[in-house]
JSON list of C-alpha atoms in Angstrom, two decimals:
[
{"chain": "A", "resi": 9, "resn": "UNK", "atom": "CA", "xyz": [72.74, 90.82, 86.04]},
{"chain": "A", "resi": 10, "resn": "UNK", "atom": "CA", "xyz": [73.54, 93.96, 87.83]},
{"chain": "A", "resi": 11, "resn": "UNK", "atom": "CA", "xyz": [70.58, 96.32, 88.75]},
{"chain": "A", "resi": 12, "resn": "UNK", "atom": "CA", "xyz": [71.34, 98.18, 85.57]},
{"chain": "A", "resi": 13, "resn": "UNK", "atom": "CA", "xyz": [70.55, 94.94, 83.51]},
{"chain": "A", "resi": 14, "resn": "UNK", "atom": "CA", "xyz": [74.16, 94.78, 81.99]},
{"chain": "A", "resi": 15, "resn": "UNK", "atom": "CA", "xyz": [77.15, 93.15, 83.23]},
{"chain": "A", "resi": 16, "resn": "UNK", "atom": "CA", "xyz": [78.07, 91.39, 86.10]},
{"chain": "A", "resi": 17, "resn": "UNK", "atom": "CA", "xyz": [76.78, 92.13, 89.92]},
{"chain": "A", "resi": 18, "resn": "UNK", "atom": "CA", "xyz": [79.38, 94.07, 91.68]},
{"chain": "A", "resi": 19, "resn": "UNK", "atom": "CA", "xyz": [81.52, 92.44, 94.27]},
{"chain": "A", "resi": 20, "resn": "UNK", "atom": "CA", "xyz": [80.98, 93.49, 97.92]},
{"chain": "A", "resi": 21, "resn": "UNK", "atom": "CA", "xyz": [84.17, 95.46, 99.20]},
{"chain": "A", "resi": 22, "resn": "UNK", "atom": "CA", "xyz": [85.83, 93.82, 102.24]},
{"chain": "A", "resi": 23, "resn": "UNK", "atom": "CA", "xyz": [87.82, 91.03, 100.89]},
{"chain": "A", "resi": 24, "resn": "UNK", "atom": "CA", "xyz": [90.79, 89.99, 102.31]},
{"chain": "A", "resi": 25, "resn": "UNK", "atom": "CA", "xyz": [94.03, 91.66, 101.15]},
{"chain": "A", "resi": 26, "resn": "UNK", "atom": "CA", "xyz": [97.72, 90.87, 101.84]},
{"chain": "A", "resi": 27, "resn": "UNK", "atom": "CA", "xyz": [99.46, 93.83, 103.76]},
{"chain": "A", "resi": 28, "resn": "UNK", "atom": "CA", "xyz": [101.76, 95.46, 101.61]},
{"chain": "A", "resi": 29, "resn": "UNK", "atom": "CA", "xyz": [105.56, 95.34, 102.44]},
{"chain": "A", "resi": 30, "resn": "UNK", "atom": "CA", "xyz": [107.06, 99.15, 102.46]},
{"chain": "A", "resi": 31, "resn": "UNK", "atom": "CA", "xyz": [110.00, 98.66, 99.79]},
{"chain": "A", "resi": 32, "resn": "UNK", "atom": "CA", "xyz": [112.94, 100.54, 101.73]},
{"chain": "A", "resi": 33, "resn": "UNK", "atom": "CA", "xyz": [116.26, 101.21, 100.25]},
{"chain": "A", "resi": 34, "resn": "UNK", "atom": "CA", "xyz": [117.94, 98.90, 102.37]},
{"chain": "A", "resi": 35, "resn": "UNK", "atom": "CA", "xyz": [115.14, 96.25, 101.00]},
{"chain": "A", "resi": 36, "resn": "UNK", "atom": "CA", "xyz": [115.87, 97.54, 97.35]},
{"chain": "A", "resi": 37, "resn": "UNK", "atom": "CA", "xyz": [119.77, 97.48, 98.09]},
{"chain": "A", "resi": 38, "resn": "UNK", "atom": "CA", "xyz": [119.30, 93.56, 99.31]},
{"chain": "A", "resi": 39, "resn": "UNK", "atom": "CA", "xyz": [117.19, 92.86, 95.92]},
{"chain": "A", "resi": 40, "resn": "UNK", "atom": "CA", "xyz": [119.64, 94.22, 94.04]},
{"chain": "A", "resi": 41, "resn": "UNK", "atom": "CA", "xyz": [122.60, 92.21, 95.24]},
{"chain": "A", "resi": 42, "resn": "UNK", "atom": "CA", "xyz": [120.56, 89.08, 95.23]},
{"chain": "A", "resi": 43, "resn": "UNK", "atom": "CA", "xyz": [119.93, 89.81, 91.65]},
{"chain": "A", "resi": 44, "resn": "UNK", "atom": "CA", "xyz": [123.38, 90.46, 90.97]},
{"chain": "A", "resi": 45, "resn": "UNK", "atom": "CA", "xyz": [124.45, 87.32, 92.55]},
{"chain": "A", "resi": 46, "resn": "UNK", "atom": "CA", "xyz": [122.15, 85.52, 89.94]},
{"chain": "A", "resi": 47, "resn": "UNK", "atom": "CA", "xyz": [121.73, 82.40, 92.20]},
{"chain": "A", "resi": 48, "resn": "UNK", "atom": "CA", "xyz": [118.38, 82.78, 92.47]},
{"chain": "A", "resi": 49, "resn": "UNK", "atom": "CA", "xyz": [115.04, 83.42, 90.75]},
{"chain": "A", "resi": 50, "resn": "UNK", "atom": "CA", "xyz": [113.39, 86.66, 90.42]},
{"chain": "A", "resi": 51, "resn": "UNK", "atom": "CA", "xyz": [110.27, 84.55, 92.12]},
{"chain": "A", "resi": 52, "resn": "UNK", "atom": "CA", "xyz": [112.77, 83.29, 94.98]},
{"chain": "A", "resi": 53, "resn": "UNK", "atom": "CA", "xyz": [113.95, 86.83, 95.75]},
{"chain": "A", "resi": 54, "resn": "UNK", "atom": "CA", "xyz": [110.56, 87.94, 95.83]},
{"chain": "A", "resi": 55, "resn": "UNK", "atom": "CA", "xyz": [109.58, 85.33, 98.61]},
{"chain": "A", "resi": 56, "resn": "UNK", "atom": "CA", "xyz": [112.84, 85.74, 100.29]},
{"chain": "A", "resi": 57, "resn": "UNK", "atom": "CA", "xyz": [112.17, 89.42, 100.76]},
{"chain": "A", "resi": 58, "resn": "UNK", "atom": "CA", "xyz": [108.01, 89.30, 100.94]},
{"chain": "A", "resi": 59, "resn": "UNK", "atom": "CA", "xyz": [107.45, 91.72, 97.89]},
{"chain": "A", "resi": 60, "resn": "UNK", "atom": "CA", "xyz": [105.94, 90.83, 94.70]},
{"chain": "A", "resi": 61, "resn": "UNK", "atom": "CA", "xyz": [107.49, 89.49, 91.72]},
{"chain": "A", "resi": 62, "resn": "UNK", "atom": "CA", "xyz": [106.49, 92.99, 89.86]},
{"chain": "A", "resi": 63, "resn": "UNK", "atom": "CA", "xyz": [108.62, 94.77, 92.45]},
{"chain": "A", "resi": 64, "resn": "UNK", "atom": "CA", "xyz": [111.18, 92.42, 91.86]},
{"chain": "A", "resi": 65, "resn": "UNK", "atom": "CA", "xyz": [111.01, 93.42, 87.87]},
{"chain": "A", "resi": 66, "resn": "UNK", "atom": "CA", "xyz": [110.62, 97.19, 88.66]},
{"chain": "A", "resi": 67, "resn": "UNK", "atom": "CA", "xyz": [114.01, 97.21, 91.09]},
{"chain": "A", "resi": 68, "resn": "UNK", "atom": "CA", "xyz": [115.62, 95.23, 88.25]},
{"chain": "A", "resi": 69, "resn": "UNK", "atom": "CA", "xyz": [114.59, 97.21, 85.30]},
{"chain": "A", "resi": 70, "resn": "UNK", "atom": "CA", "xyz": [115.40, 100.95, 87.94]},
{"chain": "A", "resi": 71, "resn": "UNK", "atom": "CA", "xyz": [118.88, 99.39, 88.56]},
{"chain": "A", "resi": 72, "resn": "UNK", "atom": "CA", "xyz": [119.74, 98.78, 84.78]},
{"chain": "A", "resi": 73, "resn": "UNK", "atom": "CA", "xyz": [120.13, 94.87, 85.24]},
{"chain": "A", "resi": 74, "resn": "UNK", "atom": "CA", "xyz": [117.64, 94.27, 82.24]},
{"chain": "A", "resi": 75, "resn": "UNK", "atom": "CA", "xyz": [119.07, 93.18, 78.76]}
]
């Protein structure tokens, strides 16, 4: 238990976290092109461009490619 007697103990900060890829307009254009082409899955596109699947979905939605 935590020091205050409730819940879990707090985890220490300082864990390793993957560096974020800055999504530039060039990456967005390439993502949209891959999405429109339709040959790759969202996960394959995310891995290809080193972004998260959530980023792919957000760009897809912003581009109006969601049904």
